[in-house]
PDB file of C-alpha atoms in Angstrom:
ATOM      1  CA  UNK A   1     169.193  94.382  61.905  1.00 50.00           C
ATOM      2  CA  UNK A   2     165.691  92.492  60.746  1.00 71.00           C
ATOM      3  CA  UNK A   3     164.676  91.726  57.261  1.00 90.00           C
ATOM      4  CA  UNK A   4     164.298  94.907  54.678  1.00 96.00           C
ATOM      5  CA  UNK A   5     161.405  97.193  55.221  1.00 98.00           C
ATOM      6  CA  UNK A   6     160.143  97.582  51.590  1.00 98.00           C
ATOM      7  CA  UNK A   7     158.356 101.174  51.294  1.00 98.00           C
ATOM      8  CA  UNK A   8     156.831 101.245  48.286  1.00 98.00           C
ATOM      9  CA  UNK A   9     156.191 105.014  46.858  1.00 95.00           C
ATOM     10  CA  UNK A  10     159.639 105.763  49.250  1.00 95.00           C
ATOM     11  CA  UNK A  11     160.480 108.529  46.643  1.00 96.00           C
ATOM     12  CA  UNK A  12     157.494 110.679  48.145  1.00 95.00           C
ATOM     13  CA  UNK A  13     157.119 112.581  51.073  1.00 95.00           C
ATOM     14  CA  UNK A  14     155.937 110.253  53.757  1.00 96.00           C
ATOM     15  CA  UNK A  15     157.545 107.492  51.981  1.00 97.00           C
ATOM     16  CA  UNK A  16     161.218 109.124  52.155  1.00 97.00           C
ATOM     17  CA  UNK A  17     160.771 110.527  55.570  1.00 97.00           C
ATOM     18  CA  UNK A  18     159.605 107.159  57.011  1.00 98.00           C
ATOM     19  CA  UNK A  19     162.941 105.871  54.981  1.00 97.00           C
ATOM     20  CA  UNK A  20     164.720 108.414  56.897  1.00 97.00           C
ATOM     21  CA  UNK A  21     163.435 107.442  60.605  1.00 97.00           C
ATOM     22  CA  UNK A  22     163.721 103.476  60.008  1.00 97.00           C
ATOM     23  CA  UNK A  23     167.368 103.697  58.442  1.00 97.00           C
ATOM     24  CA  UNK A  24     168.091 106.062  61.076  1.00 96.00           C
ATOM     25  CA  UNK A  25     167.069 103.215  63.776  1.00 96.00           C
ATOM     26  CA  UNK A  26     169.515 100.747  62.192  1.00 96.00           C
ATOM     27  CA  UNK A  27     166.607  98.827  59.811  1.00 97.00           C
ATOM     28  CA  UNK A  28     167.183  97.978  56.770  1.00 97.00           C
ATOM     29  CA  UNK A  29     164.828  99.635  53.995  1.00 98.00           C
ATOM     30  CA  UNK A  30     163.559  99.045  50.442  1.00 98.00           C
ATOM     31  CA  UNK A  31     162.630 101.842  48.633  1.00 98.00           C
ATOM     32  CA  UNK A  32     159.895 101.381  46.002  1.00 98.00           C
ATOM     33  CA  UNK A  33     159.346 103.582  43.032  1.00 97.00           C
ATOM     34  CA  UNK A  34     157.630 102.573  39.853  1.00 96.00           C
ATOM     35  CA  UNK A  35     160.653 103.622  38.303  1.00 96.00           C
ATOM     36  CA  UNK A  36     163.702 102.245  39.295  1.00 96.00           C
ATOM     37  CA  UNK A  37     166.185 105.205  38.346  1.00 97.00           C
ATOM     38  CA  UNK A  38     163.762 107.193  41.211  1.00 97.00           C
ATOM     39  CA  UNK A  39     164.121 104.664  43.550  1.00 98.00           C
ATOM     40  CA  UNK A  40     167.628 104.476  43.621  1.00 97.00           C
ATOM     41  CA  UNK A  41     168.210 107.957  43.444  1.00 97.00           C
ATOM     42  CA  UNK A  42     165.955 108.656  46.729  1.00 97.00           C
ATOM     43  CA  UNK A  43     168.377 105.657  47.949  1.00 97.00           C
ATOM     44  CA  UNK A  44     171.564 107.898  47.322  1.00 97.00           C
ATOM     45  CA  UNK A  45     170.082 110.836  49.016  1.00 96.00           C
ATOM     46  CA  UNK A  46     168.979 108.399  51.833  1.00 97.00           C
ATOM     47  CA  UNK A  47     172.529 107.348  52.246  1.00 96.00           C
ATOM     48  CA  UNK A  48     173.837 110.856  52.209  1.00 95.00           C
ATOM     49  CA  UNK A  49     171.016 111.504  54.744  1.00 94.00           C
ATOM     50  CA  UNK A  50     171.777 108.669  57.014  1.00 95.00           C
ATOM     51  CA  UNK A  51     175.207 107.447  57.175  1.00 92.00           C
ATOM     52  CA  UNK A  52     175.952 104.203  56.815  1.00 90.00           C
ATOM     53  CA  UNK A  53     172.238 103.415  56.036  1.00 94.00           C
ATOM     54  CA  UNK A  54     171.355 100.014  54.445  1.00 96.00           C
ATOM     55  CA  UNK A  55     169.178 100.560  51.548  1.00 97.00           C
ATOM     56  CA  UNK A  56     168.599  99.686  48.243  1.00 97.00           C
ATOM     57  CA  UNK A  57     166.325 101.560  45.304  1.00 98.00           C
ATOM     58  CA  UNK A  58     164.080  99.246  43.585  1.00 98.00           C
ATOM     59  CA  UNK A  59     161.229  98.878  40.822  1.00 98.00           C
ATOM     60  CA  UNK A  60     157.793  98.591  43.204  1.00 98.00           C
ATOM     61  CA  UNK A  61     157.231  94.974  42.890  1.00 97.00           C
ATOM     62  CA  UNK A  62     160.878  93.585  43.662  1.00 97.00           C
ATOM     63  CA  UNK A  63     160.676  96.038  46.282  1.00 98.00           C
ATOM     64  CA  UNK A  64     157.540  94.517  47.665  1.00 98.00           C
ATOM     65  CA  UNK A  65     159.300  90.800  47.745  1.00 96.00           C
ATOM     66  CA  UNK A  66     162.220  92.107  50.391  1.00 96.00           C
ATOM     67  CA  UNK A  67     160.341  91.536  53.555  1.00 97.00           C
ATOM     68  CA  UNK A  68     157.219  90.392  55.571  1.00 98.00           C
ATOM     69  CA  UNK A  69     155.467  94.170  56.559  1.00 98.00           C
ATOM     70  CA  UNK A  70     155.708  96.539  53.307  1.00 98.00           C
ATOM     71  CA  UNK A  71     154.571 100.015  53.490  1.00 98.00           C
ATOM     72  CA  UNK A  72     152.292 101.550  50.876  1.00 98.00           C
ATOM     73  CA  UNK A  73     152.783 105.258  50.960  1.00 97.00           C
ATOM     74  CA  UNK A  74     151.588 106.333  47.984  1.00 97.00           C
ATOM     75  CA  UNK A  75     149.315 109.407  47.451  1.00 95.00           C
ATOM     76  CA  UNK A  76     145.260 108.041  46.793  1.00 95.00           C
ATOM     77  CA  UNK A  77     145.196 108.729  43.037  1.00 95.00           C
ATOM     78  CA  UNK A  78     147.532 106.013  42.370  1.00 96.00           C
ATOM     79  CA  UNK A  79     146.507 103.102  45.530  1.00 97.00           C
ATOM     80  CA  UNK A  80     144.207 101.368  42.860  1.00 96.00           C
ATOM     81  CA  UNK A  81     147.179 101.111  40.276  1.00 97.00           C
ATOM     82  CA  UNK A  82     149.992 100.306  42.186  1.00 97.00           C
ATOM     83  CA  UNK A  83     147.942  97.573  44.087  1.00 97.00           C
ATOM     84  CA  UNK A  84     146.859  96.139  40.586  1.00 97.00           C
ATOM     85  CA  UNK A  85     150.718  96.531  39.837  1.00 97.00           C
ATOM     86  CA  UNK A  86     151.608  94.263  42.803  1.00 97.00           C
ATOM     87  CA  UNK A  87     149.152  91.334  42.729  1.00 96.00           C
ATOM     88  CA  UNK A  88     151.800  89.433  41.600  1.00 95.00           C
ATOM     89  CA  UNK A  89     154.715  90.334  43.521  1.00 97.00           C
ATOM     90  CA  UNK A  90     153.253  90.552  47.157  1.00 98.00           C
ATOM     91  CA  UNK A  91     152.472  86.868  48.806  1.00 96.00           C
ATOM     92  CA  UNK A  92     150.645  84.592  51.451  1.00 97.00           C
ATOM     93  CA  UNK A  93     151.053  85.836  55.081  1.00 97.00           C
ATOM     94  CA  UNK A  94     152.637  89.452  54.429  1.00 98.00           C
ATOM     95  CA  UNK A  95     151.323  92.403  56.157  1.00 98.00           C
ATOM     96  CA  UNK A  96     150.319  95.510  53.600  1.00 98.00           C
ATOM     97  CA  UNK A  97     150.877  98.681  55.959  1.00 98.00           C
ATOM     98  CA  UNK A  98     148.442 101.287  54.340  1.00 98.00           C
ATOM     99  CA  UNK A  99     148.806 104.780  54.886  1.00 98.00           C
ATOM    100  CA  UNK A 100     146.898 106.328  51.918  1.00 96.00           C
ATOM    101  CA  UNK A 101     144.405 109.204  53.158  1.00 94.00           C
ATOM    102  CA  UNK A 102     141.578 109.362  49.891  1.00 93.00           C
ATOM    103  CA  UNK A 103     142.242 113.359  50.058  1.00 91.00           C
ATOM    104  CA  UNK A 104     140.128 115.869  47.698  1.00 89.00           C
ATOM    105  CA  UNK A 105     143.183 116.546  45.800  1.00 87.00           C
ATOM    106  CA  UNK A 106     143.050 113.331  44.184  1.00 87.00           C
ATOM    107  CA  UNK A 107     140.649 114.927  41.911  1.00 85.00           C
ATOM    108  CA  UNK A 108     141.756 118.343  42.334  1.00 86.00           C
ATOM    109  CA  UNK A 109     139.600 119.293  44.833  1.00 88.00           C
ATOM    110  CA  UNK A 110     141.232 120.488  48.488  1.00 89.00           C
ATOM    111  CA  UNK A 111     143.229 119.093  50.396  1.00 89.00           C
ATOM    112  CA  UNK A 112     141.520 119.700  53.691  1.00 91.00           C
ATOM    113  CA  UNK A 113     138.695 117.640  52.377  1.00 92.00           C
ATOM    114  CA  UNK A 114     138.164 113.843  51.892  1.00 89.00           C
ATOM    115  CA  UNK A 115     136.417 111.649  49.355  1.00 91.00           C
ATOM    116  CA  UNK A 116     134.133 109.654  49.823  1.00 90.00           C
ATOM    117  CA  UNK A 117     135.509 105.894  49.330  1.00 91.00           C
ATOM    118  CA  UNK A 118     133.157 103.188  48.431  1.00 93.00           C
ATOM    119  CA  UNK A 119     134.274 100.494  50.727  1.00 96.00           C
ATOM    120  CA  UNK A 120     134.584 102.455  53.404  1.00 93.00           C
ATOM    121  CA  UNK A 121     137.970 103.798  53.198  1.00 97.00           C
ATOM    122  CA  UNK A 122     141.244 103.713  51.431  1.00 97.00           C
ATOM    123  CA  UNK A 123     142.367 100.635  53.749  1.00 97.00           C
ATOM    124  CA  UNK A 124     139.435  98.832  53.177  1.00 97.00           C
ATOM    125  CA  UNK A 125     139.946  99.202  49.515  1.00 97.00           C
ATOM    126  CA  UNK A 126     143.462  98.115  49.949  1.00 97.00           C
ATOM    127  CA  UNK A 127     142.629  95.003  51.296  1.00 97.00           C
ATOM    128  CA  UNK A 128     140.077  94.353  48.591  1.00 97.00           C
ATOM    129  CA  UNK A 129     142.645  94.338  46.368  1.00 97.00           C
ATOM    130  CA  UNK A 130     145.600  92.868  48.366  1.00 97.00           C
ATOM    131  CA  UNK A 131     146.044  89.364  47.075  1.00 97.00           C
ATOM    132  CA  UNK A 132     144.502  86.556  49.233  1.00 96.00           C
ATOM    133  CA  UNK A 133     146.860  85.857  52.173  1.00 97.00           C
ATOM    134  CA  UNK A 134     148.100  89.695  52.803  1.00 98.00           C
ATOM    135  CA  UNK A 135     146.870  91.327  55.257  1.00 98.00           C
ATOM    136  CA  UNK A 136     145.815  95.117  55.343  1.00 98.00           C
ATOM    137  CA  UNK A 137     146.697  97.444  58.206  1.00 98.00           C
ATOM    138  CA  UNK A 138     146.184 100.589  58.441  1.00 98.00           C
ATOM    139  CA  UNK A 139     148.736 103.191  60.293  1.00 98.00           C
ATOM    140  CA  UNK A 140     150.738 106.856  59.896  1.00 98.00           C
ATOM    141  CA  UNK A 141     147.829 109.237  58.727  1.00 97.00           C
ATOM    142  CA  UNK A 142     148.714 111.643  61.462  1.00 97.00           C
ATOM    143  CA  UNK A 143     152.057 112.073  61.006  1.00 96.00           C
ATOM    144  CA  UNK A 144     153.516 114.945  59.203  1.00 93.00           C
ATOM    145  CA  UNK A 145     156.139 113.698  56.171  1.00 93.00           C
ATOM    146  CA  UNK A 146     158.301 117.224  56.427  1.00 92.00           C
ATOM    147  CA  UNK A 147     158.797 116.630  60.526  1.00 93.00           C
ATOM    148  CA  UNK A 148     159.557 112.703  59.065  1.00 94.00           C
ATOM    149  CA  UNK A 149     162.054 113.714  57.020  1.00 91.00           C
ATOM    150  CA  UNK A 150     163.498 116.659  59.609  1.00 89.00           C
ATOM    151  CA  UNK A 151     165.857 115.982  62.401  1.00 88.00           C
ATOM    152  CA  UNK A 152     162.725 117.914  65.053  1.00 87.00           C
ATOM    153  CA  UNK A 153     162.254 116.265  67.924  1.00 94.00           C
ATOM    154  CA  UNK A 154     158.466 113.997  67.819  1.00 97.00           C
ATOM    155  CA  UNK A 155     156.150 113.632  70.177  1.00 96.00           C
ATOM    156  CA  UNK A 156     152.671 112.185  68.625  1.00 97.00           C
ATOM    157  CA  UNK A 157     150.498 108.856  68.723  1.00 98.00           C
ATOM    158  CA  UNK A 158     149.992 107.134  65.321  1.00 98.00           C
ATOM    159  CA  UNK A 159     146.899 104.683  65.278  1.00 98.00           C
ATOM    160  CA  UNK A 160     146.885 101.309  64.111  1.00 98.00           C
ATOM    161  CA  UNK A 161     143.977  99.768  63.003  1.00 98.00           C
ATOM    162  CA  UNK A 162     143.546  96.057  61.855  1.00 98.00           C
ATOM    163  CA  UNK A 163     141.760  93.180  62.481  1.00 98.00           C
ATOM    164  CA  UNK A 164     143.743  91.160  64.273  1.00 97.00           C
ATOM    165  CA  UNK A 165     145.916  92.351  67.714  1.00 97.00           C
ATOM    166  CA  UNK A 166     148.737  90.624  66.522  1.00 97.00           C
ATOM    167  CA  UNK A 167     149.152  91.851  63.397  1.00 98.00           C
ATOM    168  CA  UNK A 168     148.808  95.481  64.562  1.00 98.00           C
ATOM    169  CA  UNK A 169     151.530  94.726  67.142  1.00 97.00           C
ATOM    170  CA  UNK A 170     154.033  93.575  64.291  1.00 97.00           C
ATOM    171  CA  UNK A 171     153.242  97.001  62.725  1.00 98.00           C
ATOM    172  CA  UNK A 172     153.511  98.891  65.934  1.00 97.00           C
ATOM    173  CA  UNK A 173     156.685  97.436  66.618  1.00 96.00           C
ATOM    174  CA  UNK A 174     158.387  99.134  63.853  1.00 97.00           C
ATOM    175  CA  UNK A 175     156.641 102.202  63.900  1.00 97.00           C
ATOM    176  CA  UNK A 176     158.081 102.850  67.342  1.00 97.00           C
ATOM    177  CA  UNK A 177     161.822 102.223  66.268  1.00 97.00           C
ATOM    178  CA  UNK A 178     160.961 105.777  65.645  1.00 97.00           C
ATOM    179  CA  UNK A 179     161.885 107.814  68.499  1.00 97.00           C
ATOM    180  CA  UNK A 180     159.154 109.981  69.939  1.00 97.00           C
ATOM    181  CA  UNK A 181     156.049 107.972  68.424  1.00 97.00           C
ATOM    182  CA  UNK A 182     153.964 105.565  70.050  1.00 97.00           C
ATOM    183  CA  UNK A 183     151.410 103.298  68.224  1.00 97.00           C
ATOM    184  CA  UNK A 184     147.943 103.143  70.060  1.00 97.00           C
ATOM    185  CA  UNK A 185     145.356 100.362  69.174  1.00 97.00           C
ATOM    186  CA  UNK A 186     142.474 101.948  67.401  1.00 97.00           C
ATOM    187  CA  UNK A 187     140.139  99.617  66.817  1.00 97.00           C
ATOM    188  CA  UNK A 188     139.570  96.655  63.448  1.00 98.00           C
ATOM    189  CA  UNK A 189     140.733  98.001  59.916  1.00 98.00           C
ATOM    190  CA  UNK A 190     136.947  99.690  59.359  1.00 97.00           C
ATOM    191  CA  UNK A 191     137.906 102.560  61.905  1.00 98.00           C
ATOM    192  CA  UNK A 192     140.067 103.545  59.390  1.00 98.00           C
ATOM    193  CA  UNK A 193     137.073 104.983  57.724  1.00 97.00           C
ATOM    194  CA  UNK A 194     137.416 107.600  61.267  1.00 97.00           C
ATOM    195  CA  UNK A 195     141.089 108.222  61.432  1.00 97.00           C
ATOM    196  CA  UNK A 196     141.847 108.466  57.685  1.00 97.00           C
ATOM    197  CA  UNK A 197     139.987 112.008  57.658  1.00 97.00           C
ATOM    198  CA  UNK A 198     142.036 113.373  60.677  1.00 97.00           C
ATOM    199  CA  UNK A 199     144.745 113.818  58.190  1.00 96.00           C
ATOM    200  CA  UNK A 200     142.651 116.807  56.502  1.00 96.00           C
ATOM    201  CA  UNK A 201     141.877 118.301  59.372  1.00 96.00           C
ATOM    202  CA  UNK A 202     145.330 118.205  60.394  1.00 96.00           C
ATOM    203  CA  UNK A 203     146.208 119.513  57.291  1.00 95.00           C
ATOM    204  CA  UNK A 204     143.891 122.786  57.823  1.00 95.00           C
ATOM    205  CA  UNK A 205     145.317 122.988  61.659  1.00 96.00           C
ATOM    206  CA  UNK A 206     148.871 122.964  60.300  1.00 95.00           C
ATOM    207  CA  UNK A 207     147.819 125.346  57.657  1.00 95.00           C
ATOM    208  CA  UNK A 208     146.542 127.590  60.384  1.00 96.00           C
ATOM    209  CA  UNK A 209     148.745 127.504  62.576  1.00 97.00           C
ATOM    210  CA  UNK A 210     152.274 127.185  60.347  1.00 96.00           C
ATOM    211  CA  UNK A 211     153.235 124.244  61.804  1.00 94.00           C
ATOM    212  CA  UNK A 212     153.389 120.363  61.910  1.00 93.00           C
ATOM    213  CA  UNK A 213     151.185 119.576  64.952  1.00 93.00           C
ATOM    214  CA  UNK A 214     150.103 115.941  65.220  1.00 96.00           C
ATOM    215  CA  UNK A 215     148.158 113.819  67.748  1.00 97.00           C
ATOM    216  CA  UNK A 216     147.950 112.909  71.649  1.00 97.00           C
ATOM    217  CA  UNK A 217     146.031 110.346  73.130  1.00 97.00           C
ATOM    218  CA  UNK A 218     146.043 110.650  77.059  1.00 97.00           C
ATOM    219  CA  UNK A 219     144.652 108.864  79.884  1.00 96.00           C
ATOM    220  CA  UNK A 220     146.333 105.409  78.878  1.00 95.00           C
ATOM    221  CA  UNK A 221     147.876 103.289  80.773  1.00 93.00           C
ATOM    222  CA  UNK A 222     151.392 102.899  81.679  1.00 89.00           C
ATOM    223  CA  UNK A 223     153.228  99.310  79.966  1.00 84.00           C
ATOM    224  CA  UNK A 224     153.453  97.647  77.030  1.00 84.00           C
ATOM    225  CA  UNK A 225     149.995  97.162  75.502  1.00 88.00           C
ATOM    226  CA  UNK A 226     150.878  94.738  72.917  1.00 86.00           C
ATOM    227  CA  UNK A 227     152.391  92.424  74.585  1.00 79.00           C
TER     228      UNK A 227
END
């Protein structure tokens, strides 16, 4: 077992589902609410979810301390305040997994829409704010949080974006602990500003369709790519 995963908003949907698939592959997880009670309450259903699981409810911020790659999973009305809220508590050489989508219903608006994000897209805002030091990448747009959380069966790509191959391979390590994903390379953290938006149209194909359909990128080749 590595150091904590800290998943900060871990009492929401992708949040607790990602919880779910990590604890499930033996890793050790830090859920993050902004209040603790929350936390450690989606801890206790974590544990009742995953036997044996290793996890601990915490505030955001002494969440954020417990380990090198944290997850921000927190719906796009409240990215701006939770990254003001952590300034203090994330450090030098940590990677800031960002999987905020800036949807319409931020503000209200649909949910099979996006807004329109001044610097480019929610990632790119993230690392605006990050503190100097952490690193933004961006990663699990396309993944539905109720098939997360289930016990089906997945079978879909999740694209990392981020400006440095290495880092993106850190990230893409974890993310395929989870059986049935595989992380594909999708460019430097801008192309988020391109796969960020394929979570509203996936939202309207779901919505269509009554399902939780995801992504597929063929034609690649065989072998580790990040290695």
């Amino acid at each position: 077992m590595a150091e904590p995963i800290p998943i900060i908003g871990g009492t929401g949907a992708l949040g607790y589902g990602l919880a779910v698939r990590l604890a499930s592959a033996g890793q050790s997880i830090a859920i993050g609410s902004r209040k603790p009670e929350r936390a450690e309450e989606a801890a206790e259903r974590l544990r009742g979810a995953v036997p044996d699981a290793d996890v601990d409810g915490l505030e955001n911020g002494e969440a954020a301390k417990r380990g090198p790659i944290v997850f921000l999973t927190v719906p796009f009305r409240a990215q701006s305040e939770t990254l003001t809220n952590l300034k203090e508590h994330l450090s030098e050489g940590q990677l800031l997994v960002d999987c905020t989508v800036p949807l319409a219903a931020a503000i209200s608006g649909k949910a099979t829409r996006t807004l329109g994000v001044w610097q480019g897209s929610a990632a790119q805002q993230a690392q605006e704010m990050a503190p100097d030091g952490v690193t933004v990448i961006s990663a699990l747009h396309t993944v539905s949080a109720p098939s997360l959380a289930g016990d089906e069966q997945l079978d879909e790509d999740v694209l990392v974006c981020g400006d440095r191959k290495a880092d993106k391979a850190r990230v893409a390590s974890l993310i395929e602990l989870i059986d049935g994903l595989r992380a594909v390379n999708a460019g430097p953290l801008d192309q988020a500003r391109i796969v960020e938006p394929l979570t509203a149209l996936l939202i309207g194909i779901n919505s269509r369709y009554k399902t939780h359909a995801g992504i597929k990128i063929t034609g690649l080749p065989d072998g580790d790519h990040w290695s």
